[in-house]
JSON list of C-alpha atoms in Angstrom, two decimals:
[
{"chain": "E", "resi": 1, "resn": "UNK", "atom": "CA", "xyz": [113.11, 114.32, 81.32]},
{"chain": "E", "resi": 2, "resn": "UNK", "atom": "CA", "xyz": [114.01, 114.60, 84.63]},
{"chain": "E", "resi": 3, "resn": "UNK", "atom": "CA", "xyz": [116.22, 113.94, 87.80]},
{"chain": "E", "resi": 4, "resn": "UNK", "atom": "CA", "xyz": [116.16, 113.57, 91.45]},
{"chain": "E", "resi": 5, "resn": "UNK", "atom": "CA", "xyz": [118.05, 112.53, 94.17]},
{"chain": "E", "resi": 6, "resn": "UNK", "atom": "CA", "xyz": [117.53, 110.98, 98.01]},
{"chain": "E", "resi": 7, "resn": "UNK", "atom": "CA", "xyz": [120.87, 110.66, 100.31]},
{"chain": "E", "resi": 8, "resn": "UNK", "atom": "CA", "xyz": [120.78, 108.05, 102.43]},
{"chain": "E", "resi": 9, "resn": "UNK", "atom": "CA", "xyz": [123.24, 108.27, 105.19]},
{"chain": "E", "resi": 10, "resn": "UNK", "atom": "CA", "xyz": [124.98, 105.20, 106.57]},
{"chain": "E", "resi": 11, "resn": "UNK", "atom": "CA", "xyz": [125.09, 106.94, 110.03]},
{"chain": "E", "resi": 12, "resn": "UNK", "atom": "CA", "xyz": [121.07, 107.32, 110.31]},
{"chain": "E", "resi": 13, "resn": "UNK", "atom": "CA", "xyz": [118.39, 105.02, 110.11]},
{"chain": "E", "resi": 14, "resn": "UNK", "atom": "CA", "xyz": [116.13, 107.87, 110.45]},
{"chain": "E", "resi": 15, "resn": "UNK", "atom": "CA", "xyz": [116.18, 110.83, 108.19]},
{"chain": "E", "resi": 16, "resn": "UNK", "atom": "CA", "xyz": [117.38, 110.97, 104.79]},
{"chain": "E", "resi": 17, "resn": "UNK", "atom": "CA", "xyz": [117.60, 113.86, 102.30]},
{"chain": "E", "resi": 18, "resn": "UNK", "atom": "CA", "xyz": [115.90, 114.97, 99.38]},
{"chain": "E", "resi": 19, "resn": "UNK", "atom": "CA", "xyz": [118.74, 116.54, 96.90]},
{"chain": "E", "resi": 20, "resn": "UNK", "atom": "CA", "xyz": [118.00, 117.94, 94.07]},
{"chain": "E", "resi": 21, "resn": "UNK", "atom": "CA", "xyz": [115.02, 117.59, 91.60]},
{"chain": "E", "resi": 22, "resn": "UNK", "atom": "CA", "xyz": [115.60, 118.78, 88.17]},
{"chain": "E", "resi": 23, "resn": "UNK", "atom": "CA", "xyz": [113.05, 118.87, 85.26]},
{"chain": "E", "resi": 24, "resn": "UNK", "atom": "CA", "xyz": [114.34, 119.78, 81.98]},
{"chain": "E", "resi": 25, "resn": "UNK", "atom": "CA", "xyz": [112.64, 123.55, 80.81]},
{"chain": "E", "resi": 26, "resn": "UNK", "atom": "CA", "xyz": [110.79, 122.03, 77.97]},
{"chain": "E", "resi": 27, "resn": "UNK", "atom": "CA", "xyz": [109.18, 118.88, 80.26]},
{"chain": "E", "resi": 28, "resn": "UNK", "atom": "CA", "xyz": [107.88, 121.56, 83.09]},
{"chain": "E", "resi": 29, "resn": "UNK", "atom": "CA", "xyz": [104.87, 122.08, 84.12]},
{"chain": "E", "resi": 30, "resn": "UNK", "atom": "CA", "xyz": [103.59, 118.22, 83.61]},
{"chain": "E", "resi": 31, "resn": "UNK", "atom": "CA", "xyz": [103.90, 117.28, 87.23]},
{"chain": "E", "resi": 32, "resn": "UNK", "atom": "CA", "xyz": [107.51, 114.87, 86.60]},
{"chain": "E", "resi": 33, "resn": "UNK", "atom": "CA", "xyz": [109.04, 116.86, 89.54]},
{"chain": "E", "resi": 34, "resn": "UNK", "atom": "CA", "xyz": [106.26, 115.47, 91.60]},
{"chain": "E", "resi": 35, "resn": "UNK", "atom": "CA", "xyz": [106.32, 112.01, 90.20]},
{"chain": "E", "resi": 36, "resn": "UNK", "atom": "CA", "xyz": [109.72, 111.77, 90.37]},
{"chain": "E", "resi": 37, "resn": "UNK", "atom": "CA", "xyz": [110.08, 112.89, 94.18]},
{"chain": "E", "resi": 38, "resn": "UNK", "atom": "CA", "xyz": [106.60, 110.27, 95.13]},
{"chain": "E", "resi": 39, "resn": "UNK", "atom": "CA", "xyz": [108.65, 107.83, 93.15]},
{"chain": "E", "resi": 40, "resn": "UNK", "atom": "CA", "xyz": [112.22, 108.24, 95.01]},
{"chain": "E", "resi": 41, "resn": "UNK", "atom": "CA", "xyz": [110.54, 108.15, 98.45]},
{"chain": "E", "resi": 42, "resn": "UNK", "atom": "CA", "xyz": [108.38, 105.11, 97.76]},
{"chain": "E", "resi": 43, "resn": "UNK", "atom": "CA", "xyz": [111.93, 103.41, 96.78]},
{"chain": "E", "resi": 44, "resn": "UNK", "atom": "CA", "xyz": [113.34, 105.10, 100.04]},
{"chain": "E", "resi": 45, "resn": "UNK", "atom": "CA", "xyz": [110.50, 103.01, 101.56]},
{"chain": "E", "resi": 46, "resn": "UNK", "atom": "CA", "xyz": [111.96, 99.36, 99.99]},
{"chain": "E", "resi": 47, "resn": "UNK", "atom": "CA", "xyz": [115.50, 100.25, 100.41]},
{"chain": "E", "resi": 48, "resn": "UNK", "atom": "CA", "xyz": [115.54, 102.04, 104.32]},
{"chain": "E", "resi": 49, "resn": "UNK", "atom": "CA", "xyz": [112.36, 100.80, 106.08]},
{"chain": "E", "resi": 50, "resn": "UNK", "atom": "CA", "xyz": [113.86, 102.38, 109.54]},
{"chain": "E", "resi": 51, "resn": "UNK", "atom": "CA", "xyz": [113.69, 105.86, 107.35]},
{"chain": "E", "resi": 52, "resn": "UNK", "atom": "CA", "xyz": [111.21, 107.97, 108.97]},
{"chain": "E", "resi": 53, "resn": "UNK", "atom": "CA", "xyz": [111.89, 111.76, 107.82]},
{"chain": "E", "resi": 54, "resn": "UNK", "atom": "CA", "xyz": [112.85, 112.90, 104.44]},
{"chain": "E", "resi": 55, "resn": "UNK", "atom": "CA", "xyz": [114.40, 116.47, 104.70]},
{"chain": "E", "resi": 56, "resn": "UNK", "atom": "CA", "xyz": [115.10, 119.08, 102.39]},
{"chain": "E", "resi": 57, "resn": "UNK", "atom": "CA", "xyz": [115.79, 122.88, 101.47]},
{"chain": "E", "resi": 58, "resn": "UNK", "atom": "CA", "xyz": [114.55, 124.91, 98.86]},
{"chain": "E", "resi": 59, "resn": "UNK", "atom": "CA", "xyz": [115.28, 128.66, 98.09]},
{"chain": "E", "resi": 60, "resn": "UNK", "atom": "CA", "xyz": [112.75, 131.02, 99.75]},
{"chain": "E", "resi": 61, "resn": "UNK", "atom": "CA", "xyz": [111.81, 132.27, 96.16]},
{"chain": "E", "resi": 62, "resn": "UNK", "atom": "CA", "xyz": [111.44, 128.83, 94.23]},
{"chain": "E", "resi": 63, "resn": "UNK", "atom": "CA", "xyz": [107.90, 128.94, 94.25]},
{"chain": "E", "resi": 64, "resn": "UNK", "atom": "CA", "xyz": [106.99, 125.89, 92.00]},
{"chain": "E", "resi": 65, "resn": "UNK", "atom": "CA", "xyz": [109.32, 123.62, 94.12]},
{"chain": "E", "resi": 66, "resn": "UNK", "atom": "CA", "xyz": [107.44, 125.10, 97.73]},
{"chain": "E", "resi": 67, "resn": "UNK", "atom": "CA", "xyz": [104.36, 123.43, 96.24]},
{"chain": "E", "resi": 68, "resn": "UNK", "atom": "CA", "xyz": [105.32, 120.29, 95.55]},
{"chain": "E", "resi": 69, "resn": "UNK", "atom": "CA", "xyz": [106.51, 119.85, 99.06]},
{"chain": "E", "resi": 70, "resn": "UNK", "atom": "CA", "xyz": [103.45, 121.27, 100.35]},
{"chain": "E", "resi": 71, "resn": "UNK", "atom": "CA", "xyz": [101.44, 118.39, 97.46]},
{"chain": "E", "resi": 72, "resn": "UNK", "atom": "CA", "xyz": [103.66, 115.49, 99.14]},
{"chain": "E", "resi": 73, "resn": "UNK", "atom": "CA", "xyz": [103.08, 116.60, 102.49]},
{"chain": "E", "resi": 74, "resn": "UNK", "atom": "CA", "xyz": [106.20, 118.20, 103.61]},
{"chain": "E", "resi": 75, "resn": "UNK", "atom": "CA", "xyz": [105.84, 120.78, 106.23]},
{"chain": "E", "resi": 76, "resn": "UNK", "atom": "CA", "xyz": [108.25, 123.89, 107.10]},
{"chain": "E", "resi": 77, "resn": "UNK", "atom": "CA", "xyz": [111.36, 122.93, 109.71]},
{"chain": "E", "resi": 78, "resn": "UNK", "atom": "CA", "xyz": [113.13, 126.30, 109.73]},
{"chain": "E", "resi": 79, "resn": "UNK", "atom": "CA", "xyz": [114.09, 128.75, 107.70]},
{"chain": "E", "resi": 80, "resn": "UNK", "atom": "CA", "xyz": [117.97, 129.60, 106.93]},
{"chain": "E", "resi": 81, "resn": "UNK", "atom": "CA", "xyz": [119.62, 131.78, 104.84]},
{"chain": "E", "resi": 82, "resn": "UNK", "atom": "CA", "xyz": [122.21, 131.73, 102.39]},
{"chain": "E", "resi": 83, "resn": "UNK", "atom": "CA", "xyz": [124.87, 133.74, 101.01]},
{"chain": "E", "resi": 84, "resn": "UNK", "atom": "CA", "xyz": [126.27, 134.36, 97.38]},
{"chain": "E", "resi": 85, "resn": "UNK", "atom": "CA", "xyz": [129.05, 136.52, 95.89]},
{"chain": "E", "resi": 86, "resn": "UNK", "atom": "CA", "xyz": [128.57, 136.53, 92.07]},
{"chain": "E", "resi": 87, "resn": "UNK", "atom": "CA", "xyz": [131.78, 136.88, 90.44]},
{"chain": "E", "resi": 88, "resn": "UNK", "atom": "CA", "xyz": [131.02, 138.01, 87.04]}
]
C-alpha cells in the first residue's frame, strides 16, 4: 500500500508539484513508489494538458527516493537546505 500526491495550482498552467510519496515499510522495495508517481503524472497528463514541469524536493540523504526521480527522468534544479530543531 501506498500514497502519493501531485498539487496542481490554479494560478499555473505550467508546473505542478510532486508531494509526497509514501510506501508502507512492509510493501517497499517492489517498485509501488515508482508506479504510483508514473501513475499520478500520466493522470496529471488527462487532467492539466498545459502542465509541462512536475517539481519536487527530496532530502539530500533519501537515497531510494533520488532514484526514482532519476528512473522517471527528473533531473536536479537546485539544491536547498533545511533546518530542524528536535524538541525531544
Amino acid at each position: 500500500m501506498g500514497y502519493t500526491v501531485i498539487d496542481i495550482p490554479m494560478t499555473n498552467d505550467v508546473q505542478c508539484y510532486q508531494g509526497v510519496t509514501l510506501v508502507r515499510p512492509d510493501h517497499r522495495g517492489r517498485g509501488l513508489g515508482l508506479r504510483l508517481r508514473l501513475a499520478n503524472i500520466s493522470h496529471l497528463e488527462e487532467l492539466r494538458s498545459t502542465a509541462r514541469q512536475v517539481l519536487t524536493m527530496n532530502a539530500a540523504d533519501n537515497a531510494v527516493m533520488i532514484a526514482l526521480n532519476n528512473v522517471i527522468g527528473m533531473k536536479l534544479l537546485y539544491h536547498s537546505a533545511a533546518w530542524v530543531k528536535n524538541l525531544i
